[in-house]
PDB file of C-alpha atoms in Angstrom:
ATOM      1  CA  ASP A   9      -0.247   0.096  -0.167  1.00  0.00           C
ATOM      2  CA  GLN A  10       1.292   3.076  -0.960  1.00  0.00           C
ATOM      3  CA  GLN A  11       2.137   5.664   2.030  1.00  0.00           C
ATOM      4  CA  VAL A  12       3.404   8.112   0.070  1.00  0.00           C
ATOM      5  CA  LYS A  13       1.232   9.323  -2.869  1.00  0.00           C
ATOM      6  CA  GLN A  14       2.010  11.767  -6.257  1.00  0.00           C
ATOM      7  CA  ASN A  15      -1.246  11.837  -7.929  1.00  0.00           C
ATOM      8  CA  SER A  16       0.056  14.595 -11.115  1.00  0.00           C
ATOM      9  CA  PRO A  17       2.678  11.635 -13.183  1.00  0.00           C
ATOM     10  CA  SER A  18       3.700  14.611 -15.197  1.00  0.00           C
ATOM     11  CA  LEU A  19       3.004  18.063 -15.139  1.00  0.00           C
ATOM     12  CA  SER A  20       4.231  21.397 -18.060  1.00  0.00           C
ATOM     13  CA  VAL A  21       4.980  24.273 -17.015  1.00  0.00           C
ATOM     14  CA  GLN A  22       5.857  27.315 -19.402  1.00  0.00           C
ATOM     15  CA  GLU A  23       9.687  29.092 -18.210  1.00  0.00           C
ATOM     16  CA  GLY A  24       9.191  31.592 -15.981  1.00  0.00           C
ATOM     17  CA  ARG A  25       5.804  30.376 -14.375  1.00  0.00           C
ATOM     18  CA  ILE A  26       5.668  28.908 -11.440  1.00  0.00           C
ATOM     19  CA  SER A  27       5.949  24.465 -10.917  1.00  0.00           C
ATOM     20  CA  ILE A  28       3.557  22.991  -8.652  1.00  0.00           C
ATOM     21  CA  LEU A  29       4.466  19.286  -7.729  1.00  0.00           C
ATOM     22  CA  ASN A  30       1.914  18.193  -5.072  1.00  0.00           C
ATOM     23  CA  CYS A  31       2.663  14.949  -2.380  1.00  0.00           C
ATOM     24  CA  ASP A  32      -0.001  13.752  -0.177  1.00  0.00           C
ATOM     25  CA  TYR A  33       0.476  10.412   2.380  1.00  0.00           C
ATOM     26  CA  THR A  34      -0.997   8.679   4.683  1.00  0.00           C
ATOM     27  CA  ASN A  35       0.938   8.077   8.204  1.00  0.00           C
ATOM     28  CA  SER A  36       0.670  10.536  10.607  1.00  0.00           C
ATOM     29  CA  MET A  37       4.609   9.413  11.730  1.00  0.00           C
ATOM     30  CA  PHE A  38       5.693  10.560   8.947  1.00  0.00           C
ATOM     31  CA  ASP A  39       7.512  13.860  10.611  1.00  0.00           C
ATOM     32  CA  TYR A  40      10.115  14.145   7.651  1.00  0.00           C
ATOM     33  CA  PHE A  41       9.555  14.822   4.234  1.00  0.00           C
ATOM     34  CA  LEU A  42      12.770  15.002   0.962  1.00  0.00           C
ATOM     35  CA  TRP A  43      11.571  15.767  -2.672  1.00  0.00           C
ATOM     36  CA  TYR A  44      14.567  14.631  -4.585  1.00  0.00           C
ATOM     37  CA  LYS A  45      15.918  15.957  -8.598  1.00  0.00           C
ATOM     38  CA  LYS A  46      16.315  12.096 -10.739  1.00  0.00           C
ATOM     39  CA  TYR A  47      17.153  12.815 -14.909  1.00  0.00           C
ATOM     40  CA  PRO A  48      17.618  10.494 -16.874  1.00  0.00           C
ATOM     41  CA  ALA A  49      20.809   8.589 -16.894  1.00  0.00           C
ATOM     42  CA  GLU A  50      21.122   9.772 -13.376  1.00  0.00           C
ATOM     43  CA  GLY A  51      20.521   8.642  -9.976  1.00  0.00           C
ATOM     44  CA  PRO A  52      17.701  10.903  -7.910  1.00  0.00           C
ATOM     45  CA  THR A  53      19.496  13.697  -6.183  1.00  0.00           C
ATOM     46  CA  PHE A  54      18.689  15.861  -3.397  1.00  0.00           C
ATOM     47  CA  LEU A  55      16.650  19.147  -3.258  1.00  0.00           C
ATOM     48  CA  ILE A  56      14.935  19.812   0.095  1.00  0.00           C
ATOM     49  CA  SER A  57      13.415  18.971   3.266  1.00  0.00           C
ATOM     50  CA  ILE A  58      11.804  19.250   5.590  1.00  0.00           C
ATOM     51  CA  SER A  59      10.464  18.690   9.745  1.00  0.00           C
ATOM     52  CA  SER A  60       6.646  18.444  10.980  1.00  0.00           C
ATOM     53  CA  ILE A  61       7.154  21.218  14.168  1.00  0.00           C
ATOM     54  CA  LYS A  62       7.032  23.796  10.565  1.00  0.00           C
ATOM     55  CA  ASP A  63       5.479  24.293   8.119  1.00  0.00           C
ATOM     56  CA  LYS A  64       7.321  26.150   5.177  1.00  0.00           C
ATOM     57  CA  ASN A  65      11.241  25.673   4.509  1.00  0.00           C
ATOM     58  CA  GLU A  66      12.850  27.747   1.279  1.00  0.00           C
ATOM     59  CA  ASP A  67      16.247  27.549  -1.333  1.00  0.00           C
ATOM     60  CA  GLY A  68      16.632  30.279  -3.161  1.00  0.00           C
ATOM     61  CA  ARG A  69      13.381  29.149  -6.165  1.00  0.00           C
ATOM     62  CA  PHE A  70      12.392  26.241  -4.286  1.00  0.00           C
ATOM     63  CA  THR A  71       9.766  26.230  -1.658  1.00  0.00           C
ATOM     64  CA  VAL A  72       8.240  23.470   0.601  1.00  0.00           C
ATOM     65  CA  PHE A  73       5.008  23.748   2.055  1.00  0.00           C
ATOM     66  CA  LEU A  74       3.786  21.353   4.633  1.00  0.00           C
ATOM     67  CA  ASN A  75       0.097  21.003   5.845  1.00  0.00           C
ATOM     68  CA  LYS A  76       0.005  18.265   8.434  1.00  0.00           C
ATOM     69  CA  SER A  77      -3.159  18.623   8.738  1.00  0.00           C
ATOM     70  CA  ALA A  78      -4.752  17.858   5.440  1.00  0.00           C
ATOM     71  CA  LYS A  79      -1.733  15.549   5.295  1.00  0.00           C
ATOM     72  CA  HIS A  80      -0.115  17.150   2.028  1.00  0.00           C
ATOM     73  CA  LEU A  81       2.923  19.123   1.030  1.00  0.00           C
ATOM     74  CA  SER A  82       4.280  20.703  -2.334  1.00  0.00           C
ATOM     75  CA  LEU A  83       7.843  22.001  -4.051  1.00  0.00           C
ATOM     76  CA  HIS A  84       6.661  24.804  -5.632  1.00  0.00           C
ATOM     77  CA  ILE A  85       9.142  25.316  -7.939  1.00  0.00           C
ATOM     78  CA  VAL A  86       9.428  30.196  -9.146  1.00  0.00           C
ATOM     79  CA  PRO A  87      10.676  31.098 -11.516  1.00  0.00           C
ATOM     80  CA  SER A  88      11.119  27.683 -13.246  1.00  0.00           C
ATOM     81  CA  GLN A  89      14.036  27.630 -15.734  1.00  0.00           C
ATOM     82  CA  PRO A  90      14.372  24.453 -18.211  1.00  0.00           C
ATOM     83  CA  GLY A  91      16.578  22.381 -17.198  1.00  0.00           C
ATOM     84  CA  ASP A  92      14.614  21.817 -13.978  1.00  0.00           C
ATOM     85  CA  SER A  93      12.746  19.382 -16.270  1.00  0.00           C
ATOM     86  CA  ALA A  94      13.491  15.732 -14.440  1.00  0.00           C
ATOM     87  CA  VAL A  95      11.463  13.669 -11.951  1.00  0.00           C
ATOM     88  CA  TYR A  96      10.330  14.714  -8.529  1.00  0.00           C
ATOM     89  CA  PHE A  97      10.134  12.358  -6.488  1.00  0.00           C
ATOM     90  CA  CYS A  98       8.846  12.533  -2.739  1.00  0.00           C
ATOM     91  CA  ALA A  99       9.733  11.196   0.571  1.00  0.00           C
ATOM     92  CA  ALA A 100       8.983  10.686   3.696  1.00  0.00           C
ATOM     93  CA  ALA A 101      10.119   9.021   7.413  1.00  0.00           C
ATOM     94  CA  GLY A 102       9.072   8.179  10.143  1.00  0.00           C
ATOM     95  CA  GLN A 103      11.971   9.942  12.275  1.00  0.00           C
ATOM     96  CA  THR A 104      14.138  12.671  11.288  1.00  0.00           C
ATOM     97  CA  GLY A 105      17.333  10.685  10.519  1.00  0.00           C
ATOM     98  CA  ALA A 106      15.450   7.073  10.657  1.00  0.00           C
ATOM     99  CA  ASN A 107      16.143   4.346   7.560  1.00  0.00           C
ATOM    100  CA  ASN A 108      13.282   3.107   5.942  1.00  0.00           C
ATOM    101  CA  LEU A 109      12.346   6.583   3.258  1.00  0.00           C
ATOM    102  CA  PHE A 110       9.171   6.175   2.121  1.00  0.00           C
ATOM    103  CA  PHE A 111       8.589   7.912  -1.452  1.00  0.00           C
ATOM    104  CA  GLY A 112       6.244   8.654  -4.337  1.00  0.00           C
ATOM    105  CA  THR A 113       5.528   6.698  -7.738  1.00  0.00           C
ATOM    106  CA  GLY A 114       7.490  10.500  -9.229  1.00  0.00           C
ATOM    107  CA  THR A 115       5.994  14.136 -11.257  1.00  0.00           C
ATOM    108  CA  ARG A 116       7.771  14.200 -14.304  1.00  0.00           C
ATOM    109  CA  LEU A 117       7.951  18.467 -14.519  1.00  0.00           C
ATOM    110  CA  THR A 118       8.961  20.002 -17.995  1.00  0.00           C
ATOM    111  CA  VAL A 119       9.356  23.234 -17.984  1.00  0.00           C
ATOM    112  CA  ILE A 120       9.039  24.932 -21.731  1.00  0.00           C
ATOM    113  CA  PRO A 121      10.800  27.551 -22.934  1.00  0.00           C
TER     114      PRO A 121
ATOM    115  CA  ASP B  26      31.790  16.000  -3.069  1.00  0.00           C
ATOM    116  CA  VAL B  27      29.418  12.420  -1.572  1.00  0.00           C
ATOM    117  CA  LYS B  28      30.285   9.580  -4.681  1.00  0.00           C
ATOM    118  CA  VAL B  29      28.003   6.710  -4.828  1.00  0.00           C
ATOM    119  CA  THR B  30      30.176   4.405  -7.390  1.00  0.00           C
ATOM    120  CA  GLN B  31      27.683   1.498  -8.881  1.00  0.00           C
ATOM    121  CA  SER B  32      29.933  -1.020 -11.451  1.00  0.00           C
ATOM    122  CA  SER B  33      28.243  -1.919 -13.982  1.00  0.00           C
ATOM    123  CA  ARG B  34      25.643   0.874 -15.228  1.00  0.00           C
ATOM    124  CA  TYR B  35      23.439  -1.488 -17.887  1.00  0.00           C
ATOM    125  CA  LEU B  36      23.434  -5.030 -17.271  1.00  0.00           C
ATOM    126  CA  VAL B  37      21.588  -8.153 -19.633  1.00  0.00           C
ATOM    127  CA  LYS B  38      21.068 -11.503 -17.980  1.00  0.00           C
ATOM    128  CA  ARG B  39      19.259 -14.631 -18.559  1.00  0.00           C
ATOM    129  CA  THR B  40      16.315 -16.171 -16.207  1.00  0.00           C
ATOM    130  CA  GLY B  41      18.315 -18.298 -13.227  1.00  0.00           C
ATOM    131  CA  GLU B  42      22.303 -16.344 -13.684  1.00  0.00           C
ATOM    132  CA  LYS B  43      23.735 -15.341 -10.436  1.00  0.00           C
ATOM    133  CA  VAL B  44      24.185 -11.522 -10.496  1.00  0.00           C
ATOM    134  CA  PHE B  45      26.227  -9.110  -8.577  1.00  0.00           C
ATOM    135  CA  LEU B  46      25.402  -5.207  -8.386  1.00  0.00           C
ATOM    136  CA  GLU B  47      28.726  -3.356  -6.878  1.00  0.00           C
ATOM    137  CA  CYS B  48      28.064  -0.646  -5.277  1.00  0.00           C
ATOM    138  CA  VAL B  49      31.087   1.606  -2.907  1.00  0.00           C
ATOM    139  CA  GLN B  50      30.585   5.577  -1.360  1.00  0.00           C
ATOM    140  CA  ASP B  51      33.766   7.406   0.200  1.00  0.00           C
ATOM    141  CA  MET B  52      33.123   9.400   2.927  1.00  0.00           C
ATOM    142  CA  ASP B  53      33.114   7.256   5.218  1.00  0.00           C
ATOM    143  CA  HIS B  54      28.403   7.284   5.509  1.00  0.00           C
ATOM    144  CA  GLU B  55      27.991   4.171   8.085  1.00  0.00           C
ATOM    145  CA  ASN B  56      23.915   2.641   6.670  1.00  0.00           C
ATOM    146  CA  MET B  57      24.276   1.732   2.897  1.00  0.00           C
ATOM    147  CA  PHE B  58      20.935   1.097   0.764  1.00  0.00           C
ATOM    148  CA  TRP B  59      19.642  -0.736  -2.133  1.00  0.00           C
ATOM    149  CA  TYR B  60      16.782   0.790  -3.442  1.00  0.00           C
ATOM    150  CA  ARG B  61      14.508  -0.169  -7.105  1.00  0.00           C
ATOM    151  CA  GLN B  62      12.670   1.768  -9.278  1.00  0.00           C
ATOM    152  CA  ASP B  63       9.887   1.463 -11.806  1.00  0.00           C
ATOM    153  CA  PRO B  64       7.479   3.597 -13.617  1.00  0.00           C
ATOM    154  CA  GLY B  65       4.834   3.780 -11.076  1.00  0.00           C
ATOM    155  CA  LEU B  66       5.900   2.562  -8.348  1.00  0.00           C
ATOM    156  CA  GLY B  67       8.674   4.963  -7.754  1.00  0.00           C
ATOM    157  CA  LEU B  68      11.380   3.677  -5.434  1.00  0.00           C
ATOM    158  CA  ARG B  69      11.223   0.851  -3.687  1.00  0.00           C
ATOM    159  CA  LEU B  70      13.655  -0.680  -0.742  1.00  0.00           C
ATOM    160  CA  ILE B  71      15.446  -3.581  -1.252  1.00  0.00           C
ATOM    161  CA  TYR B  72      17.859  -3.533   1.669  1.00  0.00           C
ATOM    162  CA  PHE B  73      20.137  -1.721   3.917  1.00  0.00           C
ATOM    163  CA  SER B  74      22.891  -1.125   6.001  1.00  0.00           C
ATOM    164  CA  TYR B  75      23.793   0.025   8.884  1.00  0.00           C
ATOM    165  CA  ASP B  76      27.044  -1.522   9.513  1.00  0.00           C
ATOM    166  CA  VAL B  77      30.176  -3.234   7.798  1.00  0.00           C
ATOM    167  CA  LYS B  78      28.067  -6.983   8.510  1.00  0.00           C
ATOM    168  CA  MET B  79      25.094  -5.373   9.341  1.00  0.00           C
ATOM    169  CA  LYS B  80      21.706  -5.886   7.575  1.00  0.00           C
ATOM    170  CA  GLU B  81      17.958  -5.217   7.757  1.00  0.00           C
ATOM    171  CA  LYS B  82      14.626  -6.484   4.694  1.00  0.00           C
ATOM    172  CA  GLY B  83      13.317  -4.160   3.591  1.00  0.00           C
ATOM    173  CA  ASP B  84      10.244  -3.500   2.102  1.00  0.00           C
ATOM    174  CA  ILE B  85      11.352  -5.541  -1.048  1.00  0.00           C
ATOM    175  CA  PRO B  86      13.575  -8.100  -0.177  1.00  0.00           C
ATOM    176  CA  GLU B  87      12.869 -12.065  -1.982  1.00  0.00           C
ATOM    177  CA  GLY B  88      14.675 -12.935  -4.038  1.00  0.00           C
ATOM    178  CA  TYR B  89      17.398 -10.807  -2.746  1.00  0.00           C
ATOM    179  CA  SER B  90      20.953 -11.195  -0.557  1.00  0.00           C
ATOM    180  CA  VAL B  91      23.142  -8.039   0.293  1.00  0.00           C
ATOM    181  CA  SER B  92      26.344  -9.197   1.606  1.00  0.00           C
ATOM    182  CA  ARG B  93      28.581  -5.681   3.221  1.00  0.00           C
ATOM    183  CA  GLU B  94      31.978  -7.045   4.457  1.00  0.00           C
ATOM    184  CA  LYS B  95      33.655  -4.479   3.839  1.00  0.00           C
ATOM    185  CA  LYS B  96      31.904   0.059   5.483  1.00  0.00           C
ATOM    186  CA  GLU B  97      32.850   0.776   2.049  1.00  0.00           C
ATOM    187  CA  ARG B  98      31.492  -1.417  -0.250  1.00  0.00           C
ATOM    188  CA  PHE B  99      27.727  -2.622  -0.393  1.00  0.00           C
ATOM    189  CA  SER B 100      26.290  -5.893  -2.702  1.00  0.00           C
ATOM    190  CA  LEU B 101      23.378  -6.987  -4.244  1.00  0.00           C
ATOM    191  CA  ILE B 102      22.903  -9.984  -5.323  1.00  0.00           C
ATOM    192  CA  LEU B 103      20.003 -12.097  -7.130  1.00  0.00           C
ATOM    193  CA  GLU B 104      20.802 -15.171  -6.571  1.00  0.00           C
ATOM    194  CA  SER B 105      18.713 -16.726  -9.395  1.00  0.00           C
ATOM    195  CA  ALA B 106      17.582 -13.591 -11.268  1.00  0.00           C
ATOM    196  CA  SER B 107      14.387 -13.362 -12.699  1.00  0.00           C
ATOM    197  CA  THR B 108      12.417 -11.261 -15.658  1.00  0.00           C
ATOM    198  CA  ASN B 109      10.848  -9.171 -12.733  1.00  0.00           C
ATOM    199  CA  GLN B 110      13.879  -7.988 -11.518  1.00  0.00           C
ATOM    200  CA  THR B 111      14.244  -6.705 -14.598  1.00  0.00           C
ATOM    201  CA  SER B 112      14.536  -2.980 -12.807  1.00  0.00           C
ATOM    202  CA  MET B 113      16.455   0.636 -11.858  1.00  0.00           C
ATOM    203  CA  TYR B 114      18.943  -0.338  -9.332  1.00  0.00           C
ATOM    204  CA  LEU B 115      20.262   2.708  -6.792  1.00  0.00           C
ATOM    205  CA  CYS B 116      23.182   2.454  -4.054  1.00  0.00           C
ATOM    206  CA  ALA B 117      22.093   5.151  -1.555  1.00  0.00           C
ATOM    207  CA  SER B 118      23.589   5.535   1.434  1.00  0.00           C
ATOM    208  CA  ARG B 119      24.090   9.105   4.374  1.00  0.00           C
ATOM    209  CA  ASP B 120      25.941   9.511   7.373  1.00  0.00           C
ATOM    210  CA  SER B 121      24.290   8.705  10.956  1.00  0.00           C
ATOM    211  CA  THR B 122      23.513  12.291  11.387  1.00  0.00           C
ATOM    212  CA  ASN B 123      19.638  13.486  11.371  1.00  0.00           C
ATOM    213  CA  THR B 124      19.189  14.684   8.333  1.00  0.00           C
ATOM    214  CA  GLY B 125      17.672  11.706   5.870  1.00  0.00           C
ATOM    215  CA  GLU B 126      19.043  13.097   3.026  1.00  0.00           C
ATOM    216  CA  LEU B 127      20.454  10.377   1.012  1.00  0.00           C
ATOM    217  CA  PHE B 128      23.104  10.573  -2.027  1.00  0.00           C
ATOM    218  CA  PHE B 129      22.730   8.261  -4.683  1.00  0.00           C
ATOM    219  CA  GLY B 130      24.927   6.729  -7.180  1.00  0.00           C
ATOM    220  CA  GLU B 131      23.365   7.038 -10.832  1.00  0.00           C
ATOM    221  CA  GLY B 132      21.854   3.987 -11.032  1.00  0.00           C
ATOM    222  CA  SER B 133      22.264  -0.321 -12.858  1.00  0.00           C
ATOM    223  CA  ARG B 134      19.571  -1.085 -15.494  1.00  0.00           C
ATOM    224  CA  LEU B 135      19.798  -4.797 -14.979  1.00  0.00           C
ATOM    225  CA  THR B 136      17.282  -6.520 -18.488  1.00  0.00           C
ATOM    226  CA  VAL B 137      17.220 -10.680 -17.228  1.00  0.00           C
ATOM    227  CA  LEU B 138      15.733 -12.234 -20.496  1.00  0.00           C
TER     228      LEU B 138
END
């Protein structure tokens, strides 16, 4: 049973506009969330994370929002750039540093020049 | 920079063959992981190791075994490959600080005929 869900398999956005990638989770014990980015033929790379004690974390063009009551998090990319085109995975863990991360199925973002 | 190196980027094997996937990390990380990535299923944890000679089953360990004889090296073994093990295999490592961030290798795409 998928505990972390990314319901949009793909998203297309015009360059310069905002990209919003969504992620839902079912396990209320998750308290640490991460986003990874993956280019074809490469391994995923860490992008940004958020702990459950926060509702927002920002790093440059990337912001992650966490809504614990809705069990929902989102990644905002502003402004979107063609180099952001990749597959984005969200992941969740039951405790900070816990060994097992639960990954979503990924969303393929295409930024159109 | 952390480097996680997977020995083979592409492999083609026949059903019943024994398959070794090797992974080496150069940052003295305690924790190492093997995931497989399949379309529509995201990343699923096969096995992880938190110390030399220690291993723990992940979500989908059936048909796999692992070996960690040295801290920097974590091997995934398919004793008798089957066609349903055709997949992208990703190795990752992490230190013991409480960030949850994983560093991934570039992946090994295995095709079992």
